[in-house]
Short mmCIF file of N, CA and C in Angstrom, two decimals:
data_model
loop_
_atom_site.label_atom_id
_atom_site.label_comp_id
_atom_site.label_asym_id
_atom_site.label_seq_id
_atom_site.Cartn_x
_atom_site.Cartn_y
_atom_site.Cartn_z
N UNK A 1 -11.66 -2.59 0.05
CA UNK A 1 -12.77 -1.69 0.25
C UNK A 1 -13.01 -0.83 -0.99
N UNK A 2 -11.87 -0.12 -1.56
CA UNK A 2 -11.79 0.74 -2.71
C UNK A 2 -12.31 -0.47 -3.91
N UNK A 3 -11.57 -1.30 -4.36
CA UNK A 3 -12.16 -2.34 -5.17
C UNK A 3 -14.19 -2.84 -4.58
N UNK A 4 -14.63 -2.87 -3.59
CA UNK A 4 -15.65 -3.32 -3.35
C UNK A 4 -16.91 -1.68 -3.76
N UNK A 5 -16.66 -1.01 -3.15
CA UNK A 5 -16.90 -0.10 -3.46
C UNK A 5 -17.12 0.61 -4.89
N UNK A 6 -16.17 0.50 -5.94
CA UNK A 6 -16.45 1.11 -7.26
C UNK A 6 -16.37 0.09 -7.98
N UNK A 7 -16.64 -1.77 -7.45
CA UNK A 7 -16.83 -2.44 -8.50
C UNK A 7 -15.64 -2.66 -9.32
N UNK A 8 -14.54 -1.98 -8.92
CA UNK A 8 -13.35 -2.59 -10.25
C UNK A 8 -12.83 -4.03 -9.65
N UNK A 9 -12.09 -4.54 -10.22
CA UNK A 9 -10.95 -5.68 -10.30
C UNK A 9 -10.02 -5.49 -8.81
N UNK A 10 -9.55 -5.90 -8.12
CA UNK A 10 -9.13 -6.11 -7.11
C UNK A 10 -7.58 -6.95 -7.61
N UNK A 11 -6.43 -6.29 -7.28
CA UNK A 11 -5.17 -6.69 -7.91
C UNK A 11 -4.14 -6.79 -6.58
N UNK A 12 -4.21 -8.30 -5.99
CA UNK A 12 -2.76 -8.14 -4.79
C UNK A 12 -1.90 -7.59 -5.48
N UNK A 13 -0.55 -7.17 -5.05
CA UNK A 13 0.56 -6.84 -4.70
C UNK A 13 1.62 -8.48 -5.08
N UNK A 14 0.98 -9.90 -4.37
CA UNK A 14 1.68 -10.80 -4.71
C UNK A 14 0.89 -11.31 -6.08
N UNK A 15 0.09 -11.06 -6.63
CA UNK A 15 -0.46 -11.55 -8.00
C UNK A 15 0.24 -10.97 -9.26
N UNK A 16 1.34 -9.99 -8.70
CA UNK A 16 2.25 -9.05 -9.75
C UNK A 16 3.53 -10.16 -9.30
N UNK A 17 3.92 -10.00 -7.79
CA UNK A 17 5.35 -10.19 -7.78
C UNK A 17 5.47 -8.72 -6.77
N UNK A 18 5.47 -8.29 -5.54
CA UNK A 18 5.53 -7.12 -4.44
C UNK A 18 6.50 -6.43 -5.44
N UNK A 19 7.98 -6.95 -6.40
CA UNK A 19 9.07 -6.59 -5.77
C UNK A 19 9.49 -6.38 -7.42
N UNK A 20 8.20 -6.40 -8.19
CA UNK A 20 8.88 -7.16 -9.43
C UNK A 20 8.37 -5.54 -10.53
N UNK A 21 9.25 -4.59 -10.34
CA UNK A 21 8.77 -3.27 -10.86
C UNK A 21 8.27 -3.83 -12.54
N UNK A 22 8.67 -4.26 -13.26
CA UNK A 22 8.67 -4.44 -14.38
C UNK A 22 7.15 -5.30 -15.01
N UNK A 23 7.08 -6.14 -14.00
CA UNK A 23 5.08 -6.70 -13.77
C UNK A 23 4.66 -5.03 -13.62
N UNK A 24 4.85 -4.69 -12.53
CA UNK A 24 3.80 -4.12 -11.94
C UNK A 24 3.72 -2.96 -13.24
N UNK A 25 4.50 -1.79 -13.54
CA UNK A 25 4.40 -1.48 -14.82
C UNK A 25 3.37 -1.64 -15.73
N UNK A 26 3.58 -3.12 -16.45
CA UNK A 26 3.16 -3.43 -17.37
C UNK A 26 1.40 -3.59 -17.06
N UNK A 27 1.21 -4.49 -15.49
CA UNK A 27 -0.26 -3.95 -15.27
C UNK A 27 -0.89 -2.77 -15.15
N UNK A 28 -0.27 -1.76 -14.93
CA UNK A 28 -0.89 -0.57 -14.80
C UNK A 28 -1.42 -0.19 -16.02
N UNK A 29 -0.19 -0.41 -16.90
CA UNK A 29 -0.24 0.08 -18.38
C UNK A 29 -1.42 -0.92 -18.89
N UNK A 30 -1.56 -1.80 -19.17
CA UNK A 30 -2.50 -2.65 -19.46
C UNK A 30 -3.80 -2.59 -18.95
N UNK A 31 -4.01 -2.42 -17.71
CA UNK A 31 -5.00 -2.50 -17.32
C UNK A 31 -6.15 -1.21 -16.72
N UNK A 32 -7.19 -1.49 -17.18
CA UNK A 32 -8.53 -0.66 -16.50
C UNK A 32 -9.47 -0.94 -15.28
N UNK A 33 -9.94 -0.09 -15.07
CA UNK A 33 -10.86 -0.39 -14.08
C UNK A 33 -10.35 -1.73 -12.59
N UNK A 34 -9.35 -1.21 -11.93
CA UNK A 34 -8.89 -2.43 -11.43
C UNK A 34 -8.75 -1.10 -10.30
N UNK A 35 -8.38 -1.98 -9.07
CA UNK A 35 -7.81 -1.29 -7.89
C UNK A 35 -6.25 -2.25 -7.57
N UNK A 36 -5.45 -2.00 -7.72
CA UNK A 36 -4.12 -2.38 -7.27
C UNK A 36 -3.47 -2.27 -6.31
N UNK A 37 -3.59 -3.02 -4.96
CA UNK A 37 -2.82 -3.03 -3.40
C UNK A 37 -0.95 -3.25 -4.18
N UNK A 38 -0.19 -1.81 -3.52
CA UNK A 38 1.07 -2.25 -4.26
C UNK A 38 1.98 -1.12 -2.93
N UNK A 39 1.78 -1.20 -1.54
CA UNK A 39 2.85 -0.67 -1.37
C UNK A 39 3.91 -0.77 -1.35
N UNK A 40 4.52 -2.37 -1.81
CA UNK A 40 6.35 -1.99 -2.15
C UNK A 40 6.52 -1.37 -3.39
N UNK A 41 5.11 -0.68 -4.25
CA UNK A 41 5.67 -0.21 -5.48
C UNK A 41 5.29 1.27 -5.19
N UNK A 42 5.33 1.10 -3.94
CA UNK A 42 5.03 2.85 -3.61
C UNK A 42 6.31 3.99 -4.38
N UNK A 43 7.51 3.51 -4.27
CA UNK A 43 8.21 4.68 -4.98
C UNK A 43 8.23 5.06 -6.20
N UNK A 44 7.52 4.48 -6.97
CA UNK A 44 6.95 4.39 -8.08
C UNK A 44 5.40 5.18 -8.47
N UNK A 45 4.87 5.05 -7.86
CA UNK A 45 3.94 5.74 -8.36
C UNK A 45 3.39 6.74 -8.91
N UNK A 46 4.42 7.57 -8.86
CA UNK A 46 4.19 9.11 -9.57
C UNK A 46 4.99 9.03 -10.87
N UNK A 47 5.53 7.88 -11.47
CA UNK A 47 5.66 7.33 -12.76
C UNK A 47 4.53 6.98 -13.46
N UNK A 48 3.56 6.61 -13.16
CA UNK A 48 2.37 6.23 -13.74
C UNK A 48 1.35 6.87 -13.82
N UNK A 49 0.48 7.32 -14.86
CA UNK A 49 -0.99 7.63 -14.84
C UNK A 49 -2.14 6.55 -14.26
N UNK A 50 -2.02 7.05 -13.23
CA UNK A 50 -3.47 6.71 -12.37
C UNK A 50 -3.80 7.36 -11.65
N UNK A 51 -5.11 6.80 -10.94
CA UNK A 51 -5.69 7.84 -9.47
C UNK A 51 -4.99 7.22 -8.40
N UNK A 52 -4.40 7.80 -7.56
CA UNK A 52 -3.15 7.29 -6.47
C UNK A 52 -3.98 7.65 -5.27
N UNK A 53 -4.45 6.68 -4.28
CA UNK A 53 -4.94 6.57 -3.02
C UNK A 53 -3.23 6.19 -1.73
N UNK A 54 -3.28 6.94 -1.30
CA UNK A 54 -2.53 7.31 -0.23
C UNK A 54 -3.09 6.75 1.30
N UNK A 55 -2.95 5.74 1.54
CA UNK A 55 -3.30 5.21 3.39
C UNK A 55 -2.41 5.74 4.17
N UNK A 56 -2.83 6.84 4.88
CA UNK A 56 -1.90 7.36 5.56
C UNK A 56 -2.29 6.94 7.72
N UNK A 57 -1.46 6.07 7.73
CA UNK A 57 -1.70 5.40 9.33
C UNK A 57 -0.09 5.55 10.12
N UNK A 58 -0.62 5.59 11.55
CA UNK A 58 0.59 6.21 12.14
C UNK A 58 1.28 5.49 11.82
N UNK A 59 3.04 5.83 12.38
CA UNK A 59 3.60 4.66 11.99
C UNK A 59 3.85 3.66 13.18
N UNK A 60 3.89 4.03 14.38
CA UNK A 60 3.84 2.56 15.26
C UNK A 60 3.10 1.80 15.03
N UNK A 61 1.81 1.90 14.47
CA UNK A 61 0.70 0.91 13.92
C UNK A 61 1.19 0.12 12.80
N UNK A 62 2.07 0.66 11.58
CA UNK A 62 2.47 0.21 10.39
C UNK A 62 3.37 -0.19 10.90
N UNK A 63 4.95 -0.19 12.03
CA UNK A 63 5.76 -1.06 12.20
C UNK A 63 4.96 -2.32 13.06
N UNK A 64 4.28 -2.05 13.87
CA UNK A 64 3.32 -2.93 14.78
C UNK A 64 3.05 -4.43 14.11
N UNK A 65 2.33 -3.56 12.76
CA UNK A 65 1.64 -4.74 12.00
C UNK A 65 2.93 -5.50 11.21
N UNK A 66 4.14 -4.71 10.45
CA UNK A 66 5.30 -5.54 10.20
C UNK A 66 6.01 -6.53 10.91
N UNK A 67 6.38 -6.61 12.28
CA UNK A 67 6.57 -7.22 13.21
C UNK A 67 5.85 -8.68 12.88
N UNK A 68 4.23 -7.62 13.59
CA UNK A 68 3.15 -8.93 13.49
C UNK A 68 3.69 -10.40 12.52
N UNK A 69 3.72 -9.46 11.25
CA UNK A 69 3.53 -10.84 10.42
C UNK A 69 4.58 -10.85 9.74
N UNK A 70 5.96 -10.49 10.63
CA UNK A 70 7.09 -11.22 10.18
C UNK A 70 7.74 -10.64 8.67
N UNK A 71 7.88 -8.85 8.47
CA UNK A 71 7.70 -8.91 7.44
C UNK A 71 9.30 -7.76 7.25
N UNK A 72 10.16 -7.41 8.08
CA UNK A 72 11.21 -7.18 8.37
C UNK A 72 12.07 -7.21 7.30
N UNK A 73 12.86 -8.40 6.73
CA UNK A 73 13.46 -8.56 5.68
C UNK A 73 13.51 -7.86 4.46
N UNK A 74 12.02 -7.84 4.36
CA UNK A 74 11.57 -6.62 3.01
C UNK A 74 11.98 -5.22 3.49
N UNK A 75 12.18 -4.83 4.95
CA UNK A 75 12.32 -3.50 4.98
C UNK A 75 13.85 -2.90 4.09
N UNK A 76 14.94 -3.70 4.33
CA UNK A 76 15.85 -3.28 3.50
C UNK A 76 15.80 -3.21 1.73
N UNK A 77 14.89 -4.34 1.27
CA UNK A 77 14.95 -4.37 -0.19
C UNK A 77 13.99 -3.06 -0.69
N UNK A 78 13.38 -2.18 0.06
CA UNK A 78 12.25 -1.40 -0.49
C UNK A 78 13.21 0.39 0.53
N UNK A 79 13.99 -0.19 1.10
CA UNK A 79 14.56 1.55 1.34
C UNK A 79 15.44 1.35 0.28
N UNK A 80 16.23 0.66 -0.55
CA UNK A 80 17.44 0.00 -1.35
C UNK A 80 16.96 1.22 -2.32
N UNK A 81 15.25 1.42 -2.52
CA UNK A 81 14.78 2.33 -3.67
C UNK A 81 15.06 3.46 -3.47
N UNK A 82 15.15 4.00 -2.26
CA UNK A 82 15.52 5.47 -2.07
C UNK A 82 16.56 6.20 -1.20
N UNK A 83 17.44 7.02 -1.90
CA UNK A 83 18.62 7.75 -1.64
C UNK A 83 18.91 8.42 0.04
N UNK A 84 19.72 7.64 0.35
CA UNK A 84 20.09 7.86 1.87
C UNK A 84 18.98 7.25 2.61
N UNK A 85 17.97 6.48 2.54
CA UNK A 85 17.06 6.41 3.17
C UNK A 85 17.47 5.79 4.64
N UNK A 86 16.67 5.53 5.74
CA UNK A 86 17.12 4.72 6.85
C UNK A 86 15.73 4.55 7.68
N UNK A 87 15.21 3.54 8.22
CA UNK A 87 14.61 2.87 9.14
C UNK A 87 14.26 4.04 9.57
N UNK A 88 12.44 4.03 9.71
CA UNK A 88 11.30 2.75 9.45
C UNK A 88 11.26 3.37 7.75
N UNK A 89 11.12 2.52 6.68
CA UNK A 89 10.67 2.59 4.93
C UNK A 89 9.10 3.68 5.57
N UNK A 90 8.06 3.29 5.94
CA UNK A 90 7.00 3.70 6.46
C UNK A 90 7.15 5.19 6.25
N UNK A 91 7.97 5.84 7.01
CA UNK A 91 8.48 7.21 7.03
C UNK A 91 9.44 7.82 6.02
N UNK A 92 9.61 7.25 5.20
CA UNK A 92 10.70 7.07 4.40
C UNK A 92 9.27 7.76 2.91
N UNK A 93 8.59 6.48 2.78
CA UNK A 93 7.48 6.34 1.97
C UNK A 93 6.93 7.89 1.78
N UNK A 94 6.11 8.05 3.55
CA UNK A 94 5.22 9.06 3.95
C UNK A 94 6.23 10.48 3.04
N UNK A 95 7.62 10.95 3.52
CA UNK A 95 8.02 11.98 3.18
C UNK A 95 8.51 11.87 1.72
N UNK A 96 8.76 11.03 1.02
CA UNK A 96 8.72 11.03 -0.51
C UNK A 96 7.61 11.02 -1.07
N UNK A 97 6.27 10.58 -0.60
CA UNK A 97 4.96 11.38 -0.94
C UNK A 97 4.58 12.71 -0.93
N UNK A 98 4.90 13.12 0.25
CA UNK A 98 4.79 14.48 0.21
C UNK A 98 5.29 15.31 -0.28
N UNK A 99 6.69 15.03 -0.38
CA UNK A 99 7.34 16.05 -1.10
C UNK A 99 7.96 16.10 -2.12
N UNK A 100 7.85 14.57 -3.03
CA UNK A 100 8.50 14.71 -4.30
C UNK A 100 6.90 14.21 -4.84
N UNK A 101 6.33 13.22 -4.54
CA UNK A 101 5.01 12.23 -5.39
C UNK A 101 4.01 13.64 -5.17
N UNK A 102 3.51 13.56 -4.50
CA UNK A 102 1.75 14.15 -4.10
C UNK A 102 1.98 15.38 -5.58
N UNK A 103 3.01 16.66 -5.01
CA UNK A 103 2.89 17.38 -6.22
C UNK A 103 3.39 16.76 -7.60
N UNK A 104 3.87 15.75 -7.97
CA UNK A 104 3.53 15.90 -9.26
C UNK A 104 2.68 14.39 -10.06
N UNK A 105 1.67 14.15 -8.90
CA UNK A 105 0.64 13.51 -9.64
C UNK A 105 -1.00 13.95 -9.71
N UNK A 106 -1.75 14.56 -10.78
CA UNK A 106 -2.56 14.90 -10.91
C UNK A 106 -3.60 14.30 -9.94
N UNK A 107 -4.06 12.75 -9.87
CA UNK A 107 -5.07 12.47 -9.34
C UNK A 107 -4.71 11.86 -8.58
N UNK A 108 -4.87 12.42 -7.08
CA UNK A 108 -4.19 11.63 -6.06
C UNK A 108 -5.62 11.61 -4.70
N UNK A 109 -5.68 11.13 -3.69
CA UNK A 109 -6.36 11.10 -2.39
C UNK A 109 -5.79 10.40 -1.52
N UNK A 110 -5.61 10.72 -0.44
CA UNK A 110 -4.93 10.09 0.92
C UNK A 110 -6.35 10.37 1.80
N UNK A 111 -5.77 8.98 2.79
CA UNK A 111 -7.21 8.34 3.28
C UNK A 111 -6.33 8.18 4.44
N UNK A 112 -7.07 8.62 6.06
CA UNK A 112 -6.85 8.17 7.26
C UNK A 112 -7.43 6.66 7.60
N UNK A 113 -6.56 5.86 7.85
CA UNK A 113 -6.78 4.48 8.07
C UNK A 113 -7.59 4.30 8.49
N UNK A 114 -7.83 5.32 9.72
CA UNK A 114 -8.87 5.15 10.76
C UNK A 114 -10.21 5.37 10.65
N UNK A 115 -10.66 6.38 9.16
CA UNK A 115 -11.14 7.10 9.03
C UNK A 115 -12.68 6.17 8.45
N UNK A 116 -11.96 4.92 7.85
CA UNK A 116 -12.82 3.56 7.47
C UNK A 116 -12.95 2.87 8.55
N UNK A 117 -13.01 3.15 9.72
CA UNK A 117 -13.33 2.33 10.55
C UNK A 117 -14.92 2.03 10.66
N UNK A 118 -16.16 2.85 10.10
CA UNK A 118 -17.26 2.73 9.69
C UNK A 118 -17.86 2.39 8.41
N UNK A 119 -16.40 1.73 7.95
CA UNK A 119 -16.83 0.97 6.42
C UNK A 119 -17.48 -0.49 7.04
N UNK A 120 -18.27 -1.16 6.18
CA UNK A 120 -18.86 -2.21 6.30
C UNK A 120 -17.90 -3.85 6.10
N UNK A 121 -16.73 -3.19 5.29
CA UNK A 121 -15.44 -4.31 5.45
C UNK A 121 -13.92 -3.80 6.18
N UNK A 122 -14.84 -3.16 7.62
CA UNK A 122 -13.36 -2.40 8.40
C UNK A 122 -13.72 -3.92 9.26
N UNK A 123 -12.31 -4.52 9.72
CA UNK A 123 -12.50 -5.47 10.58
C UNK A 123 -11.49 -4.55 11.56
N UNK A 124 -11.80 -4.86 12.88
CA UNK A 124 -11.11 -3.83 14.45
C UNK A 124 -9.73 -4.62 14.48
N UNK A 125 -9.01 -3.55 15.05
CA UNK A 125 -7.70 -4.51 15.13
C UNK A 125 -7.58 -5.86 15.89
N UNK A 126 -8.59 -5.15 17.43
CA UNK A 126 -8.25 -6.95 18.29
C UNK A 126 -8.87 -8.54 17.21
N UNK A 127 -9.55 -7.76 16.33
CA UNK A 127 -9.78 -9.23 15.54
C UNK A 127 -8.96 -9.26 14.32
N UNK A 128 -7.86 -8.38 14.49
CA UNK A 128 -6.87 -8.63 13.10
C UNK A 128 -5.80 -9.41 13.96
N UNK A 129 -5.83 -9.27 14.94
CA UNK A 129 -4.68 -9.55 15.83
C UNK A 129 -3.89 -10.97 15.39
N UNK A 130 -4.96 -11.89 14.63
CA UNK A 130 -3.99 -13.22 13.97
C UNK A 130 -4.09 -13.63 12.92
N UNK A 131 -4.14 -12.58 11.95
CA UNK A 131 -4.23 -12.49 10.83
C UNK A 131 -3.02 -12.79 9.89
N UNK A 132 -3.14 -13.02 8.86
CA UNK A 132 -1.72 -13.45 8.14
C UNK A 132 -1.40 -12.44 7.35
N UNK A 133 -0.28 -12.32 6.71
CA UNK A 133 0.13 -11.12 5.82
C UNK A 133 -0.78 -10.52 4.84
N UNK A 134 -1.42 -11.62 3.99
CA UNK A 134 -2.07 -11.10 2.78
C UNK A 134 -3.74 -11.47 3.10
N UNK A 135 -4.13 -11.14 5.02
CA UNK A 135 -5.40 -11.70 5.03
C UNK A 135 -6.55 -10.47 5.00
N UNK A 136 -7.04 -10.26 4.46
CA UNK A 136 -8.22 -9.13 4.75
C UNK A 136 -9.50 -9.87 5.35
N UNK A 137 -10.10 -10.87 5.24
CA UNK A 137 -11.26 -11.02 6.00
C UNK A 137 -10.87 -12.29 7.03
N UNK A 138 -12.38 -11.93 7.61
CA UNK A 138 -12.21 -13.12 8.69
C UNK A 138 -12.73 -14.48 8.09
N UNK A 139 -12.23 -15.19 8.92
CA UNK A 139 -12.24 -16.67 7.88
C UNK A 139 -13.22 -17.44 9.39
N UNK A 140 -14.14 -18.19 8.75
CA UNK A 140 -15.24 -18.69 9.84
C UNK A 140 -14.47 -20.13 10.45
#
């Protein structure tokens, strides 16, 4: 939506490598005008100069959708990033935003998930319901 919207470059998360800090890095640094989907590089982000968009959705919805599409396994390799952390990462994420990221990155915005539900590429959940990990639209 953010990529459709201001026209930049549109960058998965698996077109880096989710997991691969040292890609993801180097695209940031490299690159302009792009929008970058990267939440396993969420603990990271207040390392980098950019504008940092924040999706902030409850979290039974965000474990809901992990479940969904089978995505569990990753939960240990992405708390591994942060000190004492423990189940759900989700909450883990949310309070290392707030209280170490948000203050010390200049250009930041957090967005209620819900809040795009009157965007023109919000699809409703009962039609996300069989969707695959990396699917954003509906496929005819």
């Amino acid at each position: 939506m953010i990529a459709a919207d201001t026209g930049h470059r549109y960058i998965d998360e698996d077109d880096y490598g989710p997991h691969n800090k040292a890609a993801w890095f180097n695209l940031i640094t490299d690159s302009k005008n792009v929008v970058i989907q990267c939440p396993a590089m969420c603990r990271y982000v207040h390392c980098v100069r950019a504008f940092v968009v924040m999706m902030l959705r409850p979290l039974a919805d965000i474990i809901a959708s992990q479940e969904r599409i089978g995505w569990g396994a990753n939960e240990a390799i992405e708390l591994a990033r942060y000190e004492n952390a423990s189940p759900p990462i989700a909450a883990v994420k949310y309070d290392f935003w707030r209280n170490h990221q948000r203050p010390a990155i200049d250009t930041w915005l957090e967005v209620e998930y819900e809040s795009l539900r009157g965007h023109p590429l919000w699809i409703d959940k009962r039609e996300r319901a069989e969707f695959t990990a990396r699917q954003t639209e509906r496929i005819a």
